[in-house]
Amino acid sequence: GAVVSQHPSRVICKSGTSVKIECRSLDFQATTMFWYRQFPKQSLMLMATSNEGSKATYEQGVEKDKFLINHASLTLSTLTVTSAHPEDSSFYICSARRDGAYNEQFFGPGTRLTVL
Amino acid sequence: QKEVEQNSGPLSVPEGAIASLNCTYSDRGSQSFFWYRQYSGKSPELIMSIYSNGDKEDGRFTAQLNKASQYVSLLIRDSQPSDSATYLCAAGSYQLTFGKGTKLSVIP
């Protein structure tokens, strides 16, 4: 149990285009999901907290108009990188917090974004 | 500012030895503590969770929690080359704070 999928696993796009990444909890409900970014050889950086049915909460320094988050159901959150630029190239990872008392977070396999 | 501190390593241990990974956290309100393993180029994988003081064992892994000292540790017995990875400590409640990770190398 506790499987999180992420799609696509890898995307290459041209500068200025928008990219949508989906995160799904496959076998549990997740009212809350989190979006992280990780640059090579660096630690996880939390970008935003996504709550089902409400607006996402963004960390300081993360542009909410550039990184659009939608959490439309208890099993799906999406991150859209709008007007992507080469500096947005990174490894984007979602995690889903399993509803219940234990605060466990399960990570998706990640999406490697390359913006040319 | 909630912080989780880990020694970045690398920590090198010979195959078959015990690897000991440590972490301290700043938020006394933390209720949940986790260890994740992250292989290079992959996402983190949850390997241990602990919620109360003491030890918790799962196979070759033992997590230890001391809330008074705000200290969490992970012991890996009979270390294998496949255990070579970065280990992330996380602490929190609703939201987790992650450490920067300790890189472990198990030498054959």
CSV table of N, CA, C and O in Angstrom, one decimal, chain A:
chain,number,residue,atom,x,y,z
A,1,GLY,N,0.8,-1.2,0.0
A,1,GLY,CA,0.0,0.0,0.0
A,1,GLY,C,0.8,1.3,0.0
A,1,GLY,O,2.1,1.2,0.0
A,2,ALA,N,0.2,2.4,0.0
A,2,ALA,CA,0.9,3.7,0.1
A,2,ALA,C,1.7,4.0,-1.2
A,2,ALA,O,2.9,4.3,-1.1
A,3,VAL,N,1.1,3.9,-2.3
A,3,VAL,CA,1.8,4.2,-3.6
A,3,VAL,C,1.3,5.6,-4.1
A,3,VAL,O,0.1,5.9,-4.2
A,4,VAL,N,2.3,6.3,-4.5
A,4,VAL,CA,2.1,7.6,-5.2
A,4,VAL,C,2.7,7.6,-6.6
A,4,VAL,O,3.8,7.2,-6.7
A,5,SER,N,1.9,8.0,-7.5
A,5,SER,CA,2.4,8.0,-8.9
A,5,SER,C,2.5,9.5,-9.3
A,5,SER,O,1.9,10.4,-8.8
A,6,GLN,N,3.4,9.7,-10.3
A,6,GLN,CA,3.6,11.0,-10.8
A,6,GLN,C,3.8,10.9,-12.3
A,6,GLN,O,4.5,10.0,-12.8
A,7,HIS,N,3.2,11.9,-13.0
A,7,HIS,CA,3.3,11.8,-14.5
A,7,HIS,C,3.4,13.2,-15.0
A,7,HIS,O,2.7,14.1,-14.6
A,8,PRO,N,4.3,13.4,-16.0
A,8,PRO,CA,5.2,12.5,-16.6
A,8,PRO,C,6.4,12.3,-15.7
A,8,PRO,O,6.7,13.1,-14.8
A,9,SER,N,7.2,11.3,-16.0
A,9,SER,CA,8.5,11.1,-15.3
A,9,SER,C,9.6,12.0,-15.8
A,9,SER,O,10.5,12.3,-15.1
A,10,ARG,N,9.5,12.3,-17.1
A,10,ARG,CA,10.5,13.2,-17.6
A,10,ARG,C,9.9,14.0,-18.7
A,10,ARG,O,9.0,13.6,-19.5
A,11,VAL,N,10.2,15.3,-18.8
A,11,VAL,CA,9.7,16.2,-19.8
A,11,VAL,C,10.8,17.1,-20.3
A,11,VAL,O,11.5,17.7,-19.4
A,12,ILE,N,10.9,17.3,-21.6
A,12,ILE,CA,11.7,18.3,-22.1
A,12,ILE,C,10.9,19.3,-22.9
A,12,ILE,O,10.0,18.9,-23.7
A,13,CYS,N,11.0,20.6,-22.7
A,13,CYS,CA,10.2,21.5,-23.3
A,13,CYS,C,11.0,22.8,-23.7
A,13,CYS,O,12.1,23.0,-23.2
A,14,LYS,N,10.4,23.6,-24.6
A,14,LYS,CA,11.0,24.8,-25.0
A,14,LYS,C,10.7,25.9,-24.0
A,14,LYS,O,9.7,25.9,-23.4
A,15,SER,N,11.6,26.8,-23.9
A,15,SER,CA,11.4,28.0,-23.1
A,15,SER,C,10.1,28.7,-23.4
A,15,SER,O,9.8,28.9,-24.6
A,16,GLY,N,9.3,29.1,-22.4
A,16,GLY,CA,8.1,29.8,-22.7
A,16,GLY,C,6.8,28.9,-22.6
A,16,GLY,O,5.7,29.5,-22.6
A,17,THR,N,7.0,27.6,-22.7
A,17,THR,CA,5.9,26.7,-22.7
A,17,THR,C,5.5,26.4,-21.2
A,17,THR,O,6.2,26.7,-20.3
A,18,SER,N,4.3,25.9,-21.1
A,18,SER,CA,3.8,25.5,-19.8
A,18,SER,C,3.8,23.9,-19.7
A,18,SER,O,3.6,23.2,-20.6
A,19,VAL,N,4.1,23.5,-18.5
A,19,VAL,CA,4.2,22.0,-18.2
A,19,VAL,C,3.3,21.6,-17.0
A,19,VAL,O,3.4,22.3,-16.0
A,20,LYS,N,2.5,20.6,-17.2
A,20,LYS,CA,1.7,20.2,-16.1
A,20,LYS,C,2.1,18.8,-15.6
A,20,LYS,O,2.4,17.9,-16.4
A,21,ILE,N,2.2,18.7,-14.3
A,21,ILE,CA,2.7,17.5,-13.6
A,21,ILE,C,1.6,17.0,-12.7
A,21,ILE,O,1.0,17.8,-11.9
A,22,GLU,N,1.2,15.7,-12.8
A,22,GLU,CA,0.2,15.2,-12.0
A,22,GLU,C,0.8,14.3,-10.9
A,22,GLU,O,1.7,13.5,-11.1
A,23,CYS,N,0.1,14.4,-9.8
A,23,CYS,CA,0.5,13.5,-8.6
A,23,CYS,C,-0.7,12.8,-8.1
A,23,CYS,O,-1.7,13.5,-7.8
A,24,ARG,N,-0.7,11.5,-8.0
A,24,ARG,CA,-1.8,10.7,-7.6
A,24,ARG,C,-1.5,9.8,-6.5
A,24,ARG,O,-0.5,9.1,-6.5
A,25,SER,N,-2.3,9.8,-5.4
A,25,SER,CA,-2.2,8.7,-4.4
A,25,SER,C,-3.1,7.6,-4.9
A,25,SER,O,-4.3,7.8,-5.1
A,26,LEU,N,-2.5,6.4,-5.1
A,26,LEU,CA,-3.2,5.3,-5.8
A,26,LEU,C,-4.1,4.5,-4.8
A,26,LEU,O,-5.1,3.9,-5.2
A,27,ASP,N,-3.7,4.3,-3.6
A,27,ASP,CA,-4.4,3.4,-2.7
A,27,ASP,C,-4.7,4.0,-1.3
A,27,ASP,O,-4.9,3.3,-0.4
A,28,PHE,N,-4.7,5.4,-1.3
A,28,PHE,CA,-5.1,6.0,0.0
A,28,PHE,C,-5.5,7.4,-0.3
A,28,PHE,O,-5.2,8.0,-1.4
A,29,GLN,N,-6.3,8.0,0.6
A,29,GLN,CA,-6.7,9.4,0.4
A,29,GLN,C,-5.7,10.3,1.0
A,29,GLN,O,-5.1,10.1,2.1
A,30,ALA,N,-5.6,11.4,0.3
A,30,ALA,CA,-4.6,12.4,0.8
A,30,ALA,C,-5.2,13.8,0.6
A,30,ALA,O,-5.2,14.4,-0.4
A,31,THR,N,-5.7,14.3,1.7
A,31,THR,CA,-6.3,15.7,1.8
A,31,THR,C,-5.1,16.7,1.5
A,31,THR,O,-5.4,17.7,0.9
A,32,THR,N,-3.9,16.3,1.9
A,32,THR,CA,-2.8,17.2,1.8
A,32,THR,C,-1.7,16.6,0.9
A,32,THR,O,-1.3,15.4,1.2
A,33,MET,N,-1.2,17.3,0.0
A,33,MET,CA,-0.1,16.9,-0.8
A,33,MET,C,1.0,18.0,-0.8
A,33,MET,O,0.6,19.2,-0.6
A,34,PHE,N,2.2,17.7,-1.0
A,34,PHE,CA,3.3,18.6,-1.0
A,34,PHE,C,4.1,18.6,-2.3
A,34,PHE,O,4.2,17.5,-2.9
A,35,TRP,N,4.6,19.7,-2.7
A,35,TRP,CA,5.4,19.8,-3.9
A,35,TRP,C,6.8,20.2,-3.5
A,35,TRP,O,6.9,21.3,-2.8
A,36,TYR,N,7.8,19.5,-4.0
A,36,TYR,CA,9.2,19.8,-3.7
A,36,TYR,C,9.9,19.9,-5.0
A,36,TYR,O,9.6,19.4,-6.0
A,37,ARG,N,11.1,20.6,-4.8
A,37,ARG,CA,12.0,20.7,-6.0
A,37,ARG,C,13.4,20.4,-5.4
A,37,ARG,O,13.7,20.7,-4.3
A,38,GLN,N,14.1,19.7,-6.3
A,38,GLN,CA,15.5,19.3,-5.8
A,38,GLN,C,16.4,19.5,-7.0
A,38,GLN,O,16.3,18.9,-8.0
A,39,PHE,N,17.4,20.3,-6.8
A,39,PHE,CA,18.5,20.5,-7.7
A,39,PHE,C,19.6,19.5,-7.5
A,39,PHE,O,19.7,19.0,-6.4
A,40,PRO,N,20.4,19.2,-8.5
A,40,PRO,CA,21.4,18.2,-8.3
A,40,PRO,C,22.3,18.4,-7.1
A,40,PRO,O,22.8,19.5,-6.8
A,41,LYS,N,22.5,17.3,-6.3
A,41,LYS,CA,23.3,17.2,-5.2
A,41,LYS,C,22.9,18.2,-4.1
A,41,LYS,O,23.6,18.5,-3.2
A,42,GLN,N,21.6,18.6,-4.1
A,42,GLN,CA,21.1,19.5,-3.1
A,42,GLN,C,19.9,18.8,-2.4
A,42,GLN,O,19.4,17.8,-2.8
A,43,SER,N,19.5,19.4,-1.3
A,43,SER,CA,18.5,18.8,-0.5
A,43,SER,C,17.1,19.2,-1.1
A,43,SER,O,17.0,20.1,-1.9
A,44,LEU,N,16.1,18.5,-0.6
A,44,LEU,CA,14.7,18.8,-1.0
A,44,LEU,C,14.3,20.2,-0.5
A,44,LEU,O,14.7,20.7,0.5
A,45,MET,N,13.6,20.9,-1.4
A,45,MET,CA,13.1,22.2,-1.1
A,45,MET,C,11.6,22.2,-1.2
A,45,MET,O,11.1,22.0,-2.3
A,46,LEU,N,10.9,22.5,-0.1
A,46,LEU,CA,9.5,22.5,-0.2
A,46,LEU,C,9.0,23.8,-0.9
A,46,LEU,O,9.4,24.9,-0.6
A,47,MET,N,8.2,23.5,-1.9
A,47,MET,CA,7.7,24.7,-2.7
A,47,MET,C,6.3,25.1,-2.2
A,47,MET,O,6.0,26.3,-2.0
A,48,ALA,N,5.4,24.1,-2.0
A,48,ALA,CA,4.0,24.5,-1.6
A,48,ALA,C,3.3,23.3,-1.0
A,48,ALA,O,3.7,22.2,-1.2
A,49,THR,N,2.3,23.7,-0.2
A,49,THR,CA,1.4,22.7,0.4
A,49,THR,C,0.1,22.8,-0.3
A,49,THR,O,-0.5,23.9,-0.4
A,50,SER,N,-0.4,21.7,-0.8
A,50,SER,CA,-1.6,21.6,-1.5
A,50,SER,C,-2.7,20.9,-0.7
A,50,SER,O,-2.5,19.8,-0.2
A,51,ASN,N,-3.8,21.6,-0.5
A,51,ASN,CA,-5.0,21.0,0.3
A,51,ASN,C,-6.2,20.9,-0.6
A,51,ASN,O,-6.5,21.8,-1.4
A,52,GLU,N,-6.8,19.7,-0.6
A,52,GLU,CA,-7.9,19.4,-1.4
A,52,GLU,C,-9.0,20.5,-1.2
A,52,GLU,O,-9.4,20.8,0.0
A,53,GLY,N,-9.5,21.1,-2.3
A,53,GLY,CA,-10.6,22.0,-2.2
A,53,GLY,C,-10.3,23.4,-1.8
A,53,GLY,O,-11.2,24.2,-1.6
A,54,SER,N,-9.0,23.7,-1.5
A,54,SER,CA,-8.7,25.0,-1.1
A,54,SER,C,-7.4,25.5,-1.8
A,54,SER,O,-6.7,24.7,-2.5
A,55,LYS,N,-7.0,26.7,-1.6
A,55,LYS,CA,-5.8,27.3,-2.3
A,55,LYS,C,-4.6,26.7,-1.6
A,55,LYS,O,-4.5,26.4,-0.4
A,56,ALA,N,-3.6,26.6,-2.5
A,56,ALA,CA,-2.3,26.1,-2.0
A,56,ALA,C,-1.6,27.1,-1.2
A,56,ALA,O,-1.8,28.3,-1.3
A,57,THR,N,-0.7,26.7,-0.3
A,57,THR,CA,0.1,27.6,0.5
A,57,THR,C,1.5,27.5,0.0
A,57,THR,O,2.1,26.4,0.0
A,58,TYR,N,2.1,28.6,-0.4
A,58,TYR,CA,3.4,28.6,-1.0
A,58,TYR,C,4.5,29.0,0.0
A,58,TYR,O,4.2,29.9,0.8
A,59,GLU,N,5.6,28.4,-0.2
A,59,GLU,CA,6.8,28.8,0.7
A,59,GLU,C,7.3,30.2,0.2
A,59,GLU,O,7.1,30.6,-1.0
A,60,GLN,N,8.0,30.8,1.1
A,60,GLN,CA,8.6,32.1,0.8
A,60,GLN,C,9.5,32.0,-0.4
A,60,GLN,O,10.4,31.1,-0.5
A,61,GLY,N,9.4,32.9,-1.4
A,61,GLY,CA,10.2,32.9,-2.5
A,61,GLY,C,9.7,32.1,-3.7
A,61,GLY,O,10.3,32.2,-4.8
A,62,VAL,N,8.6,31.4,-3.5
A,62,VAL,CA,8.1,30.6,-4.6
A,62,VAL,C,6.9,31.4,-5.2
A,62,VAL,O,6.0,31.8,-4.5
A,63,GLU,N,7.0,31.6,-6.5
A,63,GLU,CA,6.0,32.5,-7.2
A,63,GLU,C,4.7,31.7,-7.5
A,63,GLU,O,4.7,30.7,-8.3
A,64,LYS,N,3.6,32.1,-6.8
A,64,LYS,CA,2.4,31.3,-7.0
A,64,LYS,C,1.8,31.4,-8.4
A,64,LYS,O,1.1,30.5,-8.8
A,65,ASP,N,2.1,32.5,-9.1
A,65,ASP,CA,1.5,32.7,-10.4
A,65,ASP,C,2.4,31.9,-11.4
A,65,ASP,O,1.9,31.7,-12.6
A,66,LYS,N,3.5,31.5,-11.1
A,66,LYS,CA,4.4,30.7,-12.0
A,66,LYS,C,4.1,29.2,-11.8
A,66,LYS,O,4.2,28.4,-12.7
A,67,PHE,N,4.0,28.8,-10.5
A,67,PHE,CA,3.7,27.4,-10.2
A,67,PHE,C,2.3,27.3,-9.7
A,67,PHE,O,2.0,27.5,-8.5
A,68,LEU,N,1.4,26.9,-10.6
A,68,LEU,CA,0.0,26.8,-10.3
A,68,LEU,C,-0.3,25.4,-9.7
A,68,LEU,O,0.1,24.4,-10.4
A,69,ILE,N,-1.0,25.4,-8.6
A,69,ILE,CA,-1.3,24.1,-8.0
A,69,ILE,C,-2.8,24.0,-7.9
A,69,ILE,O,-3.5,24.9,-7.4
A,70,ASN,N,-3.3,22.8,-8.3
A,70,ASN,CA,-4.7,22.5,-8.1
A,70,ASN,C,-4.8,21.1,-7.5
A,70,ASN,O,-4.2,20.2,-7.8
A,71,HIS,N,-5.7,21.1,-6.4
A,71,HIS,CA,-5.9,19.8,-5.7
A,71,HIS,C,-7.4,19.5,-5.7
A,71,HIS,O,-8.1,19.8,-4.8
A,72,ALA,N,-7.8,18.9,-6.8
A,72,ALA,CA,-9.2,18.8,-7.1
A,72,ALA,C,-9.9,17.7,-6.4
A,72,ALA,O,-11.1,17.7,-6.3
A,73,SER,N,-9.1,16.7,-6.0
A,73,SER,CA,-9.8,15.5,-5.4
A,73,SER,C,-8.9,15.0,-4.3
A,73,SER,O,-7.7,15.5,-4.1
A,74,LEU,N,-9.3,14.0,-3.5
A,74,LEU,CA,-8.5,13.5,-2.4
A,74,LEU,C,-7.4,12.6,-2.9
A,74,LEU,O,-6.6,12.1,-2.1
A,75,THR,N,-7.3,12.4,-4.2
A,75,THR,CA,-6.2,11.6,-4.7
A,75,THR,C,-5.4,12.2,-5.8
A,75,THR,O,-4.4,11.6,-6.4
A,76,LEU,N,-5.6,13.5,-6.1
A,76,LEU,CA,-5.0,14.1,-7.3
A,76,LEU,C,-4.6,15.6,-7.0
A,76,LEU,O,-5.4,16.4,-6.6
A,77,SER,N,-3.3,15.9,-7.2
A,77,SER,CA,-2.9,17.3,-7.2
A,77,SER,C,-2.1,17.5,-8.4
A,77,SER,O,-1.4,16.6,-8.9
A,78,THR,N,-2.2,18.7,-9.0
A,78,THR,CA,-1.4,19.0,-10.2
A,78,THR,C,-0.6,20.2,-10.0
A,78,THR,O,-1.0,21.2,-9.3
A,79,LEU,N,0.6,20.2,-10.6
A,79,LEU,CA,1.5,21.4,-10.6
A,79,LEU,C,1.7,21.8,-12.0
A,79,LEU,O,2.2,21.0,-12.8
A,80,THR,N,1.4,23.1,-12.3
A,80,THR,CA,1.7,23.6,-13.7
A,80,THR,C,2.8,24.6,-13.6
A,80,THR,O,2.6,25.6,-12.9
A,81,VAL,N,3.9,24.4,-14.3
A,81,VAL,CA,4.9,25.4,-14.4
A,81,VAL,C,4.6,26.2,-15.6
A,81,VAL,O,4.7,25.7,-16.7
A,82,THR,N,4.3,27.4,-15.4
A,82,THR,CA,3.9,28.3,-16.5
A,82,THR,C,5.1,29.1,-17.1
A,82,THR,O,6.0,29.4,-16.3
A,83,SER,N,5.1,29.2,-18.4
A,83,SER,CA,6.1,30.0,-19.0
A,83,SER,C,7.5,29.5,-18.5
A,83,SER,O,8.3,30.3,-17.9
A,84,ALA,N,7.8,28.3,-18.7
A,84,ALA,CA,9.0,27.7,-18.1
A,84,ALA,C,10.2,28.3,-18.8
A,84,ALA,O,10.3,28.6,-20.0
A,85,HIS,N,11.3,28.4,-18.0
A,85,HIS,CA,12.6,28.9,-18.4
A,85,HIS,C,13.7,28.0,-18.0
A,85,HIS,O,13.4,27.1,-17.1
A,86,PRO,N,14.8,28.0,-18.6
A,86,PRO,CA,15.9,27.1,-18.3
A,86,PRO,C,16.2,27.0,-16.8
A,86,PRO,O,16.5,25.9,-16.3
A,87,GLU,N,16.1,28.1,-16.0
A,87,GLU,CA,16.3,28.0,-14.6
A,87,GLU,C,15.3,27.2,-13.8
A,87,GLU,O,15.5,26.9,-12.6
A,88,ASP,N,14.2,26.9,-14.5
A,88,ASP,CA,13.2,26.0,-13.8
A,88,ASP,C,13.5,24.6,-14.0
A,88,ASP,O,12.8,23.7,-13.4
A,89,SER,N,14.5,24.2,-14.8
A,89,SER,CA,14.9,22.8,-14.9
A,89,SER,C,15.3,22.3,-13.6
A,89,SER,O,16.2,22.8,-12.9
A,90,SER,N,14.7,21.2,-13.2
A,90,SER,CA,14.9,20.6,-11.9
A,90,SER,C,14.2,19.3,-11.8
A,90,SER,O,13.5,18.8,-12.7
A,91,PHE,N,14.3,18.7,-10.6
A,91,PHE,CA,13.6,17.4,-10.3
A,91,PHE,C,12.5,17.8,-9.4
A,91,PHE,O,12.7,18.3,-8.3
A,92,TYR,N,11.2,17.6,-9.9
A,92,TYR,CA,10.1,18.0,-9.1
A,92,TYR,C,9.4,16.7,-8.5
A,92,TYR,O,9.2,15.8,-9.2
A,93,ILE,N,9.3,16.8,-7.2
A,93,ILE,CA,8.8,15.6,-6.5
A,93,ILE,C,7.5,16.0,-5.7
A,93,ILE,O,7.6,17.0,-4.9
A,94,CYS,N,6.5,15.2,-5.8
A,94,CYS,CA,5.3,15.4,-4.9
A,94,CYS,C,5.3,14.4,-3.8
A,94,CYS,O,6.0,13.3,-3.9
A,95,SER,N,4.7,14.7,-2.7
A,95,SER,CA,4.4,13.7,-1.7
A,95,SER,C,3.0,13.8,-1.2
A,95,SER,O,2.4,14.9,-1.3
A,96,ALA,N,2.4,12.8,-0.8
A,96,ALA,CA,1.1,12.7,-0.3
A,96,ALA,C,1.0,12.3,1.2
A,96,ALA,O,1.7,11.3,1.5
A,97,ARG,N,0.4,13.1,2.0
A,97,ARG,CA,0.2,12.8,3.4
A,97,ARG,C,-1.0,11.9,3.5
A,97,ARG,O,-2.1,12.4,3.3
A,98,ARG,N,-0.8,10.7,4.0
A,98,ARG,CA,-1.9,9.8,4.2
A,98,ARG,C,-2.8,10.3,5.3
A,98,ARG,O,-2.4,10.6,6.4
A,99,ASP,N,-4.1,10.4,5.0
A,99,ASP,CA,-5.1,10.9,6.0
A,99,ASP,C,-5.1,10.0,7.2
A,99,ASP,O,-5.1,8.8,7.0
A,100,GLY,N,-5.1,10.5,8.4
A,100,GLY,CA,-5.0,9.7,9.6
A,100,GLY,C,-4.1,10.4,10.6
A,100,GLY,O,-3.7,11.5,10.4
A,101,ALA,N,-3.8,9.6,11.6
A,101,ALA,CA,-3.1,10.2,12.7
A,101,ALA,C,-1.6,10.3,12.6
A,101,ALA,O,-0.9,10.9,13.4
A,102,TYR,N,-1.0,9.6,11.7
A,102,TYR,CA,0.4,9.4,11.7
A,102,TYR,C,1.3,10.3,10.9
A,102,TYR,O,2.5,10.2,11.0
A,103,ASN,N,0.7,11.2,10.1
A,103,ASN,CA,1.5,12.2,9.4
A,103,ASN,C,2.5,11.6,8.4
A,103,ASN,O,3.4,12.3,8.0
A,104,GLU,N,2.3,10.4,8.0
A,104,GLU,CA,3.2,9.8,7.0
A,104,GLU,C,3.1,10.5,5.7
A,104,GLU,O,2.0,10.7,5.2
A,105,GLN,N,4.2,10.8,5.1
A,105,GLN,CA,4.2,11.3,3.7
A,105,GLN,C,4.9,10.3,2.8
A,105,GLN,O,6.0,9.8,3.1
A,106,PHE,N,4.3,10.0,1.7
A,106,PHE,CA,4.8,9.1,0.7
A,106,PHE,C,5.1,9.9,-0.6
A,106,PHE,O,4.3,10.7,-1.1
A,107,PHE,N,6.3,9.6,-1.1
A,107,PHE,CA,6.7,10.4,-2.3
A,107,PHE,C,6.4,9.7,-3.6
A,107,PHE,O,6.4,8.5,-3.7
A,108,GLY,N,6.1,10.6,-4.6
A,108,GLY,CA,6.0,10.1,-5.9
A,108,GLY,C,7.4,9.9,-6.5
A,108,GLY,O,8.4,10.3,-5.9
A,109,PRO,N,7.5,9.3,-7.7
A,109,PRO,CA,8.9,9.0,-8.2
A,109,PRO,C,9.6,10.2,-8.8
A,109,PRO,O,10.7,10.1,-9.1
A,110,GLY,N,8.9,11.3,-8.9
A,110,GLY,CA,9.5,12.5,-9.4
A,110,GLY,C,9.3,12.8,-10.9
A,110,GLY,O,9.1,11.8,-11.6
A,111,THR,N,9.5,14.0,-11.3
A,111,THR,CA,9.4,14.4,-12.7
A,111,THR,C,10.7,15.3,-12.9
A,111,THR,O,10.9,16.3,-12.3
A,112,ARG,N,11.4,14.8,-13.9
A,112,ARG,CA,12.6,15.6,-14.3
A,112,ARG,C,12.3,16.5,-15.4
A,112,ARG,O,12.0,16.1,-16.5
A,113,LEU,N,12.3,17.8,-15.1
A,113,LEU,CA,12.0,18.8,-16.1
A,113,LEU,C,13.3,19.4,-16.7
A,113,LEU,O,14.1,19.9,-15.9
A,114,THR,N,13.3,19.4,-18.0
A,114,THR,CA,14.4,20.1,-18.7
A,114,THR,C,13.8,21.2,-19.6
A,114,THR,O,13.0,20.8,-20.5
A,115,VAL,N,14.2,22.4,-19.4
A,115,VAL,CA,13.7,23.5,-20.3
A,115,VAL,C,14.8,24.0,-21.2
A,115,VAL,O,15.9,24.4,-20.6
A,116,LEU,N,14.6,23.9,-22.5
A,116,LEU,CA,15.7,24.3,-23.4
A,116,LEU,C,15.7,25.7,-23.7
A,116,LEU,O,14.6,26.4,-23.6
